[in-house]
Coordinates of C-alpha atoms in Angstrom, one line a residue:
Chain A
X102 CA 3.7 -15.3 -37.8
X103 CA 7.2 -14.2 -39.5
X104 CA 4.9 -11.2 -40.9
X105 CA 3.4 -10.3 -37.2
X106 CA 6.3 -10.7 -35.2
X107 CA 9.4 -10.2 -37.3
X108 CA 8.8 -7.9 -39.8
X109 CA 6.3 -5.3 -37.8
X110 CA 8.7 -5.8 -34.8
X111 CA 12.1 -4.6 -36.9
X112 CA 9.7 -1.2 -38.4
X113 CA 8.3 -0.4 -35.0
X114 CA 11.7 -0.9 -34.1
X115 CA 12.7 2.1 -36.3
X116 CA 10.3 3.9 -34.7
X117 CA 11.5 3.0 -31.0
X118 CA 15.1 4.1 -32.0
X119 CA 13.6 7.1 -32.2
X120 CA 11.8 6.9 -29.3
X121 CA 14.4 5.9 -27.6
X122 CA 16.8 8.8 -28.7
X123 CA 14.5 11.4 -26.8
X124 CA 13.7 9.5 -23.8
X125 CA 16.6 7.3 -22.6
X126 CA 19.4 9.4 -24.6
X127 CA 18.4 13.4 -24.5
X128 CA 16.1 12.8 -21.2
X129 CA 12.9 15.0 -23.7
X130 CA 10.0 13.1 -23.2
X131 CA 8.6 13.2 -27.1
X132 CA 5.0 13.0 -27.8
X133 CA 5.4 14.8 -31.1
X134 CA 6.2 10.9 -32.4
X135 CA 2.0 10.6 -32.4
X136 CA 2.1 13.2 -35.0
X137 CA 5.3 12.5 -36.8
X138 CA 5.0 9.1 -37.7
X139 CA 1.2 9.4 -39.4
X140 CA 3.3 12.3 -41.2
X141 CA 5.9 10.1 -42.3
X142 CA 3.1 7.6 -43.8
X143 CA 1.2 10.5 -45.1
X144 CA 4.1 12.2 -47.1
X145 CA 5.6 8.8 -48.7
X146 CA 2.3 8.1 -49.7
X147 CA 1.9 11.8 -51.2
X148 CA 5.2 11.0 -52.8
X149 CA 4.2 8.0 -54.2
X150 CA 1.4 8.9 -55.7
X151 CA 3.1 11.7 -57.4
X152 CA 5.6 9.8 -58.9
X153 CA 8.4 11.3 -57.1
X154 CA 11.8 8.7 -56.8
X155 CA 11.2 6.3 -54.0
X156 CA 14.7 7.7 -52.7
X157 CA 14.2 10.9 -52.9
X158 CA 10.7 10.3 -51.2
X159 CA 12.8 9.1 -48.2
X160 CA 14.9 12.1 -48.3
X161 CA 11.8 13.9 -47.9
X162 CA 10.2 12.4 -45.6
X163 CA 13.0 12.1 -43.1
X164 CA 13.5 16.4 -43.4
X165 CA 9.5 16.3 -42.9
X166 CA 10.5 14.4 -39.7
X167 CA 12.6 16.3 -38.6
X168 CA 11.1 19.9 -39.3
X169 CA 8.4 18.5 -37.1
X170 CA 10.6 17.6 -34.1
X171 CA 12.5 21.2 -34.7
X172 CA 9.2 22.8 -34.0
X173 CA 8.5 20.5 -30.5
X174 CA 12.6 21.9 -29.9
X175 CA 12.1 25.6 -30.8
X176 CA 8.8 25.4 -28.9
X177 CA 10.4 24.2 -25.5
X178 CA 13.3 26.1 -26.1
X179 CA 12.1 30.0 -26.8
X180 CA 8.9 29.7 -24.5
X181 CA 10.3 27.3 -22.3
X182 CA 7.4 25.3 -21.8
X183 CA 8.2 21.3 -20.9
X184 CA 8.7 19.3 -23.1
X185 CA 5.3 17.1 -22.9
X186 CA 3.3 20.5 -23.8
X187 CA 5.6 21.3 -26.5
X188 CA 5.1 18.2 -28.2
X189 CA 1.4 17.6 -27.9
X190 CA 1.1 21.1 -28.9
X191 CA 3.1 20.1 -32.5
X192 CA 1.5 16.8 -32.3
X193 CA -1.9 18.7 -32.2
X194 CA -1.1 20.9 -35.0
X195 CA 0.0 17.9 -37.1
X196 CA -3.2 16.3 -36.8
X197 CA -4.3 19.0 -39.6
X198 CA -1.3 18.3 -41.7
X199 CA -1.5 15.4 -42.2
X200 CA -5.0 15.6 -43.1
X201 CA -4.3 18.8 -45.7
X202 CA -1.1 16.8 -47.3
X203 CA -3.2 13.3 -47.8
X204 CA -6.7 15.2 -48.1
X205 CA -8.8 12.1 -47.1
X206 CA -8.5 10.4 -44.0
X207 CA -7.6 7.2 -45.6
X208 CA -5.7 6.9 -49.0
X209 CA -4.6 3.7 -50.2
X210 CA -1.2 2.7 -51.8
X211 CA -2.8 -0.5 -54.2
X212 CA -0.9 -1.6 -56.9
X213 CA 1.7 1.9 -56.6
X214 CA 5.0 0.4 -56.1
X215 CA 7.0 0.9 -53.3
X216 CA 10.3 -0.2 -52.1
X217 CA 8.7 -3.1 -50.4
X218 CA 7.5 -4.3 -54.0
X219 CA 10.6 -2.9 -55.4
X220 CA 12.5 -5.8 -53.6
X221 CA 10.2 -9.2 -53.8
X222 CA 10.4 -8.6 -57.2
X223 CA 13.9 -8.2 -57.3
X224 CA 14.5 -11.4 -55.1
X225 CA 12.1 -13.3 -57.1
X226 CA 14.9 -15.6 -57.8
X227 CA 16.3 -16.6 -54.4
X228 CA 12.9 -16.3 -53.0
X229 CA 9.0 -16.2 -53.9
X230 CA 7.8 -15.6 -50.4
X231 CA 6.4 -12.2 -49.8
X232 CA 7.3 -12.7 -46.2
X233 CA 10.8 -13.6 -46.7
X234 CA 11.6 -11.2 -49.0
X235 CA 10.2 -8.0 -46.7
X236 CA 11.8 -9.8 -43.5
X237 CA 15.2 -9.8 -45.2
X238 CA 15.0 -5.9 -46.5
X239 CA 14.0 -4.5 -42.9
X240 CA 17.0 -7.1 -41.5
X241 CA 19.2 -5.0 -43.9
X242 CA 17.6 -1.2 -43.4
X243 CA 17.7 -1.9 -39.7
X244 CA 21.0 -2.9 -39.1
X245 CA 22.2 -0.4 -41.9
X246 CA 20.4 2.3 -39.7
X247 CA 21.8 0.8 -36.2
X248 CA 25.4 1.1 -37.9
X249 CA 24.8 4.6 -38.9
X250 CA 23.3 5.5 -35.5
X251 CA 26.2 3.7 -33.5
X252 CA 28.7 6.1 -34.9
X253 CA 26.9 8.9 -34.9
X254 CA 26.9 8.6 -31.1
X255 CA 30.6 8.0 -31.0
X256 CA 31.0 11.2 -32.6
X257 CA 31.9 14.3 -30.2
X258 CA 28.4 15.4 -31.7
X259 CA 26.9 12.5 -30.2
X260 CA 28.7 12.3 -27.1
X261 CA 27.4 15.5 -26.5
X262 CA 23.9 14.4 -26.7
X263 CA 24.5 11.8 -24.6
X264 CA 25.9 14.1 -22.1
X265 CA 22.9 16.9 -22.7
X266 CA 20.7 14.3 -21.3
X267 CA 22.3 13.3 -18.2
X268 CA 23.5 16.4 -17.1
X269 CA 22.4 19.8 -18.6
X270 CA 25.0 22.1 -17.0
X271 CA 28.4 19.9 -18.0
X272 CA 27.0 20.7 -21.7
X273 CA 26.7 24.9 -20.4
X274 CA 29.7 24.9 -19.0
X275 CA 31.8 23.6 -22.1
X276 CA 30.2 26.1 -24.1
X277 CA 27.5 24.3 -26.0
X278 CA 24.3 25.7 -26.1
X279 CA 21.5 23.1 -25.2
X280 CA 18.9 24.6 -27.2
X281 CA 21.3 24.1 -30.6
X282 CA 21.2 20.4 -29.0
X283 CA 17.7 20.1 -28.4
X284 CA 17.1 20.7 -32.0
X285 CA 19.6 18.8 -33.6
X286 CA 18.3 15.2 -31.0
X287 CA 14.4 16.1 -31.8
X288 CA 15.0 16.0 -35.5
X289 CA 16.7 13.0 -35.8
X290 CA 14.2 11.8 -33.4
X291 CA 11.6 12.6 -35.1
X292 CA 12.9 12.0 -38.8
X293 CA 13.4 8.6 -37.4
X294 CA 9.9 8.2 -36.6
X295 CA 8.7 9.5 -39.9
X296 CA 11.1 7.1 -41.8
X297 CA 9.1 3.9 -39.4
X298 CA 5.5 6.0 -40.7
X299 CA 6.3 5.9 -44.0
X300 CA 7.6 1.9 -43.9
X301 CA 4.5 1.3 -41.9
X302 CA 2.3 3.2 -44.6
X303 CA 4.2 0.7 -47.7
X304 CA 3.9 -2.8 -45.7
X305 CA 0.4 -1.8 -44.9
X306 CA -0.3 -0.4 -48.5
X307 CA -2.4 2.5 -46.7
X308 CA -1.9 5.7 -44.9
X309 CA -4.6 6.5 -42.5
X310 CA -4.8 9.6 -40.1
X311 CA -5.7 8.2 -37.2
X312 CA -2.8 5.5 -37.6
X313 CA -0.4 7.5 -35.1
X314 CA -2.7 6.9 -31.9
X315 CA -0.4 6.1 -29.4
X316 CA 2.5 5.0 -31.2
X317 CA 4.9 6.6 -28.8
X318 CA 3.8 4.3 -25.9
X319 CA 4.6 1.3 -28.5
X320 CA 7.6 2.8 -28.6
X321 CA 8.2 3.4 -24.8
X322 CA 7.3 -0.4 -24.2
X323 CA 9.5 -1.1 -26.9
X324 CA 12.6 0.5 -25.4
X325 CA 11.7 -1.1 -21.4
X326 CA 11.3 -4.1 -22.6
X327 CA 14.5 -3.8 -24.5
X328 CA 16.0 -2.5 -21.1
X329 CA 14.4 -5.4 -19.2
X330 CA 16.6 -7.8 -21.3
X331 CA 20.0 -6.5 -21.8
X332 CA 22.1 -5.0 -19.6
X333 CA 24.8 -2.5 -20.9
X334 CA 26.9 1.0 -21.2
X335 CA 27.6 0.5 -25.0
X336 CA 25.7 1.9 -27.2
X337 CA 25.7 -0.6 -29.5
X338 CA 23.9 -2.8 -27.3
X339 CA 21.4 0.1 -26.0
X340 CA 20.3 0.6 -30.0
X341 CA 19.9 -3.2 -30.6
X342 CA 18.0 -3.9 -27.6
X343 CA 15.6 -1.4 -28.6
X344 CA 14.9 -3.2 -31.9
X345 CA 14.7 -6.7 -29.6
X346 CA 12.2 -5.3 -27.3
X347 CA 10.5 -3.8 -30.3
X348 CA 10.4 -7.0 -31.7
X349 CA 9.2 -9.2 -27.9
X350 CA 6.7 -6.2 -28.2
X351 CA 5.2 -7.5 -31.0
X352 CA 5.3 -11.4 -30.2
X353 CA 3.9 -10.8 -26.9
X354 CA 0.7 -9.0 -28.9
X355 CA 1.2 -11.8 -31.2
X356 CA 0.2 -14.2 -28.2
X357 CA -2.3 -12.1 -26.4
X358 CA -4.5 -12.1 -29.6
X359 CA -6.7 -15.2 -28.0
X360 CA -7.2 -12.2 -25.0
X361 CA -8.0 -9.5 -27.2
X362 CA -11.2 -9.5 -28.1
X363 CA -11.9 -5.8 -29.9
X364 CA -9.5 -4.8 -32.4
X365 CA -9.2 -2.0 -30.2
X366 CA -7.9 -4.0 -26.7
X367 CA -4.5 -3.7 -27.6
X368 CA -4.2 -0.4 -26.4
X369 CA -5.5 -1.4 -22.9
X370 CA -3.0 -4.8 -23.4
X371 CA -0.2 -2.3 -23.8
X372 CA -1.1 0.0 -21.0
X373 CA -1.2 -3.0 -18.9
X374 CA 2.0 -4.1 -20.2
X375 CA 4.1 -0.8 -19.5
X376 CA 2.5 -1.2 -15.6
X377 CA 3.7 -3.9 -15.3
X378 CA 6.9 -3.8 -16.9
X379 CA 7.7 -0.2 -14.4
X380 CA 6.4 -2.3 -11.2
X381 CA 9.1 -5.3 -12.6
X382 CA 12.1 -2.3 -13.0
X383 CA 10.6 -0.8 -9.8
X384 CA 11.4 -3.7 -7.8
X385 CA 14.9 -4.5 -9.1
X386 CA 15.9 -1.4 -8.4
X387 CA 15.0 -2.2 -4.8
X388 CA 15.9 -5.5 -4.2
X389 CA 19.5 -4.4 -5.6
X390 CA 19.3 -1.2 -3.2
X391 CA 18.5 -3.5 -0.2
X392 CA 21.9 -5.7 -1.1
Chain B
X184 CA 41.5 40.5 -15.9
X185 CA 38.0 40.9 -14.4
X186 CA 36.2 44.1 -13.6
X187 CA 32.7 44.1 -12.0
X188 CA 31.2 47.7 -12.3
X189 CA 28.2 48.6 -10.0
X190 CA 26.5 45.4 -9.8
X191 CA 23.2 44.9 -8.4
X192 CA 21.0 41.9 -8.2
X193 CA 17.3 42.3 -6.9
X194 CA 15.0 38.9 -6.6
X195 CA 11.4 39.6 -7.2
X196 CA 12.1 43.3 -7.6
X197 CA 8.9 45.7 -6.6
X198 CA 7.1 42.7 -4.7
X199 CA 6.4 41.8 -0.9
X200 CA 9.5 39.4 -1.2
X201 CA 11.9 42.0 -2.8
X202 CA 15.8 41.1 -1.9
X203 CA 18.7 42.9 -2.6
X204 CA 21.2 40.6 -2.9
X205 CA 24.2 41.7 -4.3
X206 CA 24.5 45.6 -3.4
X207 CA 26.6 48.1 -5.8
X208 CA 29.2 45.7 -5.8
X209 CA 32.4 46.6 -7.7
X210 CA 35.5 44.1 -8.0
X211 CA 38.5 43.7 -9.8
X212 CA 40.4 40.5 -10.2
X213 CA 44.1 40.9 -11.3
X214 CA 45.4 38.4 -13.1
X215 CA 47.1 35.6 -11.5
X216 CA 45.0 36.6 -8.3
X217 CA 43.7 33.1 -6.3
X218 CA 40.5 34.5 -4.2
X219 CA 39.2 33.3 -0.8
X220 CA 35.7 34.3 -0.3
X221 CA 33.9 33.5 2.7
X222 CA 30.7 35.0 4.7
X223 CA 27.4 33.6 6.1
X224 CA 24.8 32.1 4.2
X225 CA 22.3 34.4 2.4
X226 CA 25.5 37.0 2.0
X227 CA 25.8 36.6 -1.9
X228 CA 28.8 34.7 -3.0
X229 CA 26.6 32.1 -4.8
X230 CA 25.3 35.0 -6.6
X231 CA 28.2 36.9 -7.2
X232 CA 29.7 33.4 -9.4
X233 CA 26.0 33.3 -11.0
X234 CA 26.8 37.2 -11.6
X235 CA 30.1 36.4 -13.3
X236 CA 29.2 33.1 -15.0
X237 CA 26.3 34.3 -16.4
X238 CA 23.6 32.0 -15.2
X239 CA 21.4 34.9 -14.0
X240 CA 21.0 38.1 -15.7
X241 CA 21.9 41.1 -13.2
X242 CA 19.6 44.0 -12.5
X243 CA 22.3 46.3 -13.1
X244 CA 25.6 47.0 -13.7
X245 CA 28.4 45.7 -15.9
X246 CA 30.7 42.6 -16.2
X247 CA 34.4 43.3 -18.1
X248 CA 36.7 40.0 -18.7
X249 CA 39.9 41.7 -20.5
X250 CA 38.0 44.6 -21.2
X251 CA 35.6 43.7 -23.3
X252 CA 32.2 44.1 -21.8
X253 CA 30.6 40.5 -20.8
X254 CA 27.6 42.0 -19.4
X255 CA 25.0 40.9 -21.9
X256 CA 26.7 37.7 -23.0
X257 CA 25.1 34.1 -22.4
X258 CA 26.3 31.6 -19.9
X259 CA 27.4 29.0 -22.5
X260 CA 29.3 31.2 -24.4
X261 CA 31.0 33.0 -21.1
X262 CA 31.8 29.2 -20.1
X263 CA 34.3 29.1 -22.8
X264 CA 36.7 31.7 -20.7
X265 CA 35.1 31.0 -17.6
X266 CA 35.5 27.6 -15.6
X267 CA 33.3 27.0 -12.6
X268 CA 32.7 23.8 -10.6
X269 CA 30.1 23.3 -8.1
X270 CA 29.3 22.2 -4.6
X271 CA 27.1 19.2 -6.4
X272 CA 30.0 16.9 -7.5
X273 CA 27.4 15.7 -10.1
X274 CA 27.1 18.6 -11.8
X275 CA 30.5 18.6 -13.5
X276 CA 30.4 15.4 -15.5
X277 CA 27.7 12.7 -17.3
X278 CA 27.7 9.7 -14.8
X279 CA 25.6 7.5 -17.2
X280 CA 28.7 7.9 -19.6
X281 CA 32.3 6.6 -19.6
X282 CA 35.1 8.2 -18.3
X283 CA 36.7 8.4 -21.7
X284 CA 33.2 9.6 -23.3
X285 CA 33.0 12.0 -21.1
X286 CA 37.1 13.5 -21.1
X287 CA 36.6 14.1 -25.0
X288 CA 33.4 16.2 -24.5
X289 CA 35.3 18.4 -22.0
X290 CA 38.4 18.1 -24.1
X291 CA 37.6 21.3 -26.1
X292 CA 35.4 23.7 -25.7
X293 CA 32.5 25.1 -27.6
X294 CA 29.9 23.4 -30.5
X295 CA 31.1 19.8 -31.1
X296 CA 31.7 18.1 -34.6
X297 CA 30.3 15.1 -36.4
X298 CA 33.7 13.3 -36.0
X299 CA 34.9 10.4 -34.2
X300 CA 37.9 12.0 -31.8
X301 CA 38.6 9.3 -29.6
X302 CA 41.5 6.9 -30.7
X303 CA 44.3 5.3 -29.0
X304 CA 46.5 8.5 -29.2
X305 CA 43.8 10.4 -27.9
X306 CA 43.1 7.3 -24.6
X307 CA 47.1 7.3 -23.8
X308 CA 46.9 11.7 -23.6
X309 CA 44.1 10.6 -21.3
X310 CA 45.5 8.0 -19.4
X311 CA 48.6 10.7 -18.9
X312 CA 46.4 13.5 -17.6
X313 CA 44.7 10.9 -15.0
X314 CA 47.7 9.9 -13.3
X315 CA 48.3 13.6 -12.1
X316 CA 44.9 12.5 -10.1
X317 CA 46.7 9.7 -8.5
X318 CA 43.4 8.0 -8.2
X319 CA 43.9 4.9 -10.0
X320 CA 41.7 6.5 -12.8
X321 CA 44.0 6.3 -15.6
X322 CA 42.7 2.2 -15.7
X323 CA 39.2 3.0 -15.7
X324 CA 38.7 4.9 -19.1
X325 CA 35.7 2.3 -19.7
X326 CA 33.7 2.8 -16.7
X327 CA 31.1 4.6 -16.0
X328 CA 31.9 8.2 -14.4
X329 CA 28.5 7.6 -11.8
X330 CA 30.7 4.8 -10.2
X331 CA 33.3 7.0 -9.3
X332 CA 33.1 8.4 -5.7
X333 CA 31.9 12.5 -5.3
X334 CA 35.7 13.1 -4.4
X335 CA 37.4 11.4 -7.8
X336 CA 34.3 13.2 -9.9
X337 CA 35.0 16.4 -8.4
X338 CA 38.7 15.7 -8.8
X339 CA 38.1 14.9 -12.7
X340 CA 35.7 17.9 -13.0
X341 CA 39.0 20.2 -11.5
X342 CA 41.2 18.4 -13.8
X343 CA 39.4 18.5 -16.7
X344 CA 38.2 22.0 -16.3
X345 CA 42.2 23.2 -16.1
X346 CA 43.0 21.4 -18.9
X347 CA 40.5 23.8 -20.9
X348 CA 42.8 26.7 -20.6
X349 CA 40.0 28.9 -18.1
X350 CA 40.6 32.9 -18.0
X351 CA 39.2 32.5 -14.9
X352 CA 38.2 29.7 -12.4
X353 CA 34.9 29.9 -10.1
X354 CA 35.1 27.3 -7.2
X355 CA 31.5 27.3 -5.5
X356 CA 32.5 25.5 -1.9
X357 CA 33.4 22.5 -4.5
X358 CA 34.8 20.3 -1.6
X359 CA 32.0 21.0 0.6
X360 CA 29.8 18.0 -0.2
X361 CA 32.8 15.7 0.1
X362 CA 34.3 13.6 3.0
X363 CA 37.5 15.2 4.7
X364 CA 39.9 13.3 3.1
X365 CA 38.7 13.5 0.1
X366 CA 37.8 17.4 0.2
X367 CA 41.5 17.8 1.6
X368 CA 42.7 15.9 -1.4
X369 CA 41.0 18.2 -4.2
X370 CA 41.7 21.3 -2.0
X371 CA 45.2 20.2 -2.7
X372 CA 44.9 19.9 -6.6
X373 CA 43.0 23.0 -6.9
X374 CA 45.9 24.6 -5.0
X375 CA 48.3 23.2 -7.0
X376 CA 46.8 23.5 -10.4
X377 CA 46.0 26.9 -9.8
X378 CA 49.9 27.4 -9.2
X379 CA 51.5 25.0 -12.0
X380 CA 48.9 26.7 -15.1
X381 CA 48.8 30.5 -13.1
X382 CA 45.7 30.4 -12.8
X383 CA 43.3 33.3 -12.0
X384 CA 40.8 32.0 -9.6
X385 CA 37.8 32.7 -6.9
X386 CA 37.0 30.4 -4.2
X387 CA 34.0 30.3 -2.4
X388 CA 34.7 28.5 1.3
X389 CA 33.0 28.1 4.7
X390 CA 36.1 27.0 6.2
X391 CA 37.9 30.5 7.4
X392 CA 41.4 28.2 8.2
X393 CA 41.0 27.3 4.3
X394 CA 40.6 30.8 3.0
X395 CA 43.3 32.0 4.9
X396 CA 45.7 29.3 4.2
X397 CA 44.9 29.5 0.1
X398 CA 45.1 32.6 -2.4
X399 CA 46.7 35.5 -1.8
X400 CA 43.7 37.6 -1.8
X401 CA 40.6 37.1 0.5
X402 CA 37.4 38.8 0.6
X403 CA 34.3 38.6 3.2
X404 CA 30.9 38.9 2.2
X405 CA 27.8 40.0 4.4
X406 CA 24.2 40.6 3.4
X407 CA 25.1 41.5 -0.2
X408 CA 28.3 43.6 0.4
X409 CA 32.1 43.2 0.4
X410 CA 32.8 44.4 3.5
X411 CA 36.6 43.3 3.3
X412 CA 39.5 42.9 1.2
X413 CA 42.5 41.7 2.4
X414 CA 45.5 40.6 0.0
X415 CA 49.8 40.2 0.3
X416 CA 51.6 40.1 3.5
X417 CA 48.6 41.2 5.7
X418 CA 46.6 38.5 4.2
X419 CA 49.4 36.0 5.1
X420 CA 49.7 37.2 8.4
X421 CA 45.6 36.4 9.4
X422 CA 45.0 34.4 12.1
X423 CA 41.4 33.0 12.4
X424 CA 41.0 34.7 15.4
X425 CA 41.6 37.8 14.0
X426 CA 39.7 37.0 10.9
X427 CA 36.5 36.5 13.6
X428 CA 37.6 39.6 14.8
X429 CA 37.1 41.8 11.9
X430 CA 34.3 40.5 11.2
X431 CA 32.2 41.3 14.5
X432 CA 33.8 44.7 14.5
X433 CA 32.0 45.3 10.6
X434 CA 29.1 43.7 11.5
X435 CA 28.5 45.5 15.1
X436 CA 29.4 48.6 13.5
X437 CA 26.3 47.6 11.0
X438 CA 24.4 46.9 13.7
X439 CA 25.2 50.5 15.2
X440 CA 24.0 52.1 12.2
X441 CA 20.7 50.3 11.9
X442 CA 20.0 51.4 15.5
X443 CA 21.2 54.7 14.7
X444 CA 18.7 54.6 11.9
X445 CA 15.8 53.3 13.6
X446 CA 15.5 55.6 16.5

């Protein structure tokens, strides 16, 4: 339970920041998550398995990340194509990466130590329990990488990105250019998204190629349900909501299992969910238009 | 100050839908000039500010700020000597972002840094450039600018824009989209501002009482052309009626021509 909810909820929540970051804050609807995130497993695995320093692996896979997100940015950028095609193009083109850089489709992480691994042992003394011990290193990476991500956006850099989303012309007419903009969100994005891929490979102790299938919609729901819930302008609040609906995400699966009969129904369960969750926001917004 | 040389802008040049909307223009702004530009819809002034800004590439001819030749020189990077508000009072500021957020991104120009700027020094400089508004602004730092009415964003767009230092302002009918009292109000900033920090400015208007009472130089565009150019005491001495005037004699001479033409 602490394992299902807690713990998957706070990595999928790494990846929703990301999300989140393209959607809400630069207005770039992202779907080159679907291809970063399987990247992000594929390479820490690679890394791994090469005996390369867990944190320089991290390193890596975080400029892997964001390389990938560049591309979706130069893409929409110099051919001006939306965003959406831009990033299913990378997202496409990924698919084969990942495949050439873990050359199986399913590689398995058994009894390589990882960070995860790294830390129960390390804790061994305050506590034994495997789910403990992983539940109180993502408490500390995520609100490490909230911190971080708060002060980035109170930055002029990130006030800028903020503003690049909302309203494209302000950013013109103080002499930025968006495109430098574009690049610099999609990365971070994106490197984000990687870093949850390459958590996600460690807990699961696996990296498949097919594991990034509609991650980006668990993201999306992540960052509405968030939405749903709290209510602010500060951006503090609008990163750690993201990681609360990532996390009411999860329960909500959590309780639904009874319902979900094939392993594969939770993809249905989620469209559903979104539905439902856009009707909810749909009607608010009228109900506060009409008074 | 500002030179245009020859300009022409053609929309979908060499199809059914060709239009020739700017035609050979050639302009120079002196510094310290204040603009009026008025004329119909469709006559170019929207273009002529995209011309100058940079927001569309021209078809021919060549832009000089301070000599150097701007021609070829991308919009964001133009925008750095070259201030412009717009009709859409949203366009000038982030409304899903504070009023403070929002005065340090347009508190310098060009590629911002990975540094925190705001502070308390930087809030009170704030709070002191928001009371030349008299809009009750300088107490709402923490709010979100897409609360504000169109006439206080428009206002903040004005004043933030003169506090960049612009070569040259571009007013695009910015008070058009706003109630009277409110476009009266930011008429008189702009008028004001552009007299405290000598500004060099165009303004683009549909009201002909406004572009004579403003500026000290007033041009009228029709179907592409500046067909006048009126400045100093002769500008000061227009009446409306005379304005209307001018402008029928022009256009029926126009007319005259095409007839002449097509018989």
């Amino acid at each position: 339970m602490i394992e299902g909810i807690l713990v998957e909820g706070l990595i999928y929540g790494i990846l929703a920041l990301g999300v989140f970051i393209t959607f809400r804050i630069l207005d770039f609807p992202d779907l080159t998550v679907d291809g970063s995130f399987p990247l992000g497993a594929a390479v820490m695995v690679k890394c791994l398995l090469t005996g390369i320093p867990l944190w320089i692996s991290f390193i890596i896979v975080f400029i892997c990340g964001g390389i990938a997100g560049s591309i979706t940015a130069i893409i929409h950028n110099k051919l001006k194509v939306p965003s959406l095609l831009a990033s299913i193009l990378t997202m496409l083109m990924l698919y084969s990466i990942n495949m050439r850089i873990l050359k199986a489709p399913f590689v398995s992480l058994n009894k390589i130590s990882t960070l995860l691994t790294k830390f129960s042992t390390l804790i061994t003394p305050v506590t034994t329990d495997r789910a403990v011990s992983y539940l109180l290193i993502f408490i500390l990476i995520v609100t490490v990488l909230i911190i971080i991500l708060n002060n980035f956006f109170h930055t002029d850099l990130g006030l800028a990105l903020g503003a690049l989303g909302d309203n494209e012309q302000m950013i013109i007419s103080q002499g930025m250019n968006p495109e430098h903009l574009k690049i610099i969100g999609l990365a971070l994005s994106n490197g984000l998204v990687a870093i949850a891929g390459s958590f996600i490979a460690q807990y699961q102790k696996f990296s498949d190629i097919n594991m990034g299938i509609g991650v980006v919609i668990i993201g999306l729901a992540s960052v509405m349900i968030g939405e749903l819930v709290v209510k602010s302008n500060k951006i503090i609040f609008l990163l750690s909501r993201v990681i609360l609906g990532a996390i009411i995400y999860r329960g909500i699966l959590f309780l639904s299992r009874p319902l979900l009969i094939y392993p594969t129904d939770h993809k249905l369960f989620t469209g559903i969910l979104i539905i439902i969750i856009l009707a909810v926001t749909a009607l608010k917004k009228k109900g506060s238009s009409n008074g | 100050m500002v030179k245009l040389k020859n300009i022409n802008k053609i929309f979908n040049i060499n199809t059914i839908n060709e239009n020739h909307v700017l035609k050979n223009i050639n302009l120079e702004v002196n510094k310290g000039d204040f603009i009026t530009i008025i004329g119909s819809n469709g006559a170019g002034k929207s273009t002529l500010f995209n011309a100058i800004s940079g927001n569309q590439p021209l078809t021919s001819g060549e832009i000089f700020l301070n000599s150097n030749n701007i021609t070829f020189v991308k919009e964001h990077l133009r925008s750095k000597y070259i201030g412009r508000i717009f009709q859409n009072p949203l366009l000038g500021t982030a409304g899903k972002m504070t009023l403070e957020d929002n005065m340090i991104i347009t508190r310098s120009k060009g590629f911002k840094k990975l540094k925190i700027s705001l502070n308390n020094k930087i809030r009170n400089e704030f709070k002191e450039k928001l009371k030349i508004l008299d809009m009750d602004l300088e107490n709402r730092l923490k709010d979100n600018v897409g609360q504000f009415s169109g006439g206080q964003r428009q206002a903040l767009t004005l004043l933030m824009m003169v506090l960049s230092n612009p070569e040259l302002v571009l007013l695009d009918e910015h008070t058009a989209a706003l109630d009277p009292r409110n476009a009266q109000k930011v008429l008189d900033l702009t008028a004001k501002f552009i007299d405290e920090y000598s500004l060099t400015a165009m303004m683009i208007t549909h009201n002909m009482e406004h572009a004579i009472k403003y500026g000290n130089r007033l041009l009228m565009m029709d179907k592409g052309e500046i067909i006048l150019d009126i400045s100093g005491q002769e500008k000061s001495n227009l009446t409306v009626e005379e304005l209307i005037q001018k402008f029928h004699d022009i256009r029926s001479e126009n007319f005259i021509n095409d007839e002449t033409l097509l018989s």
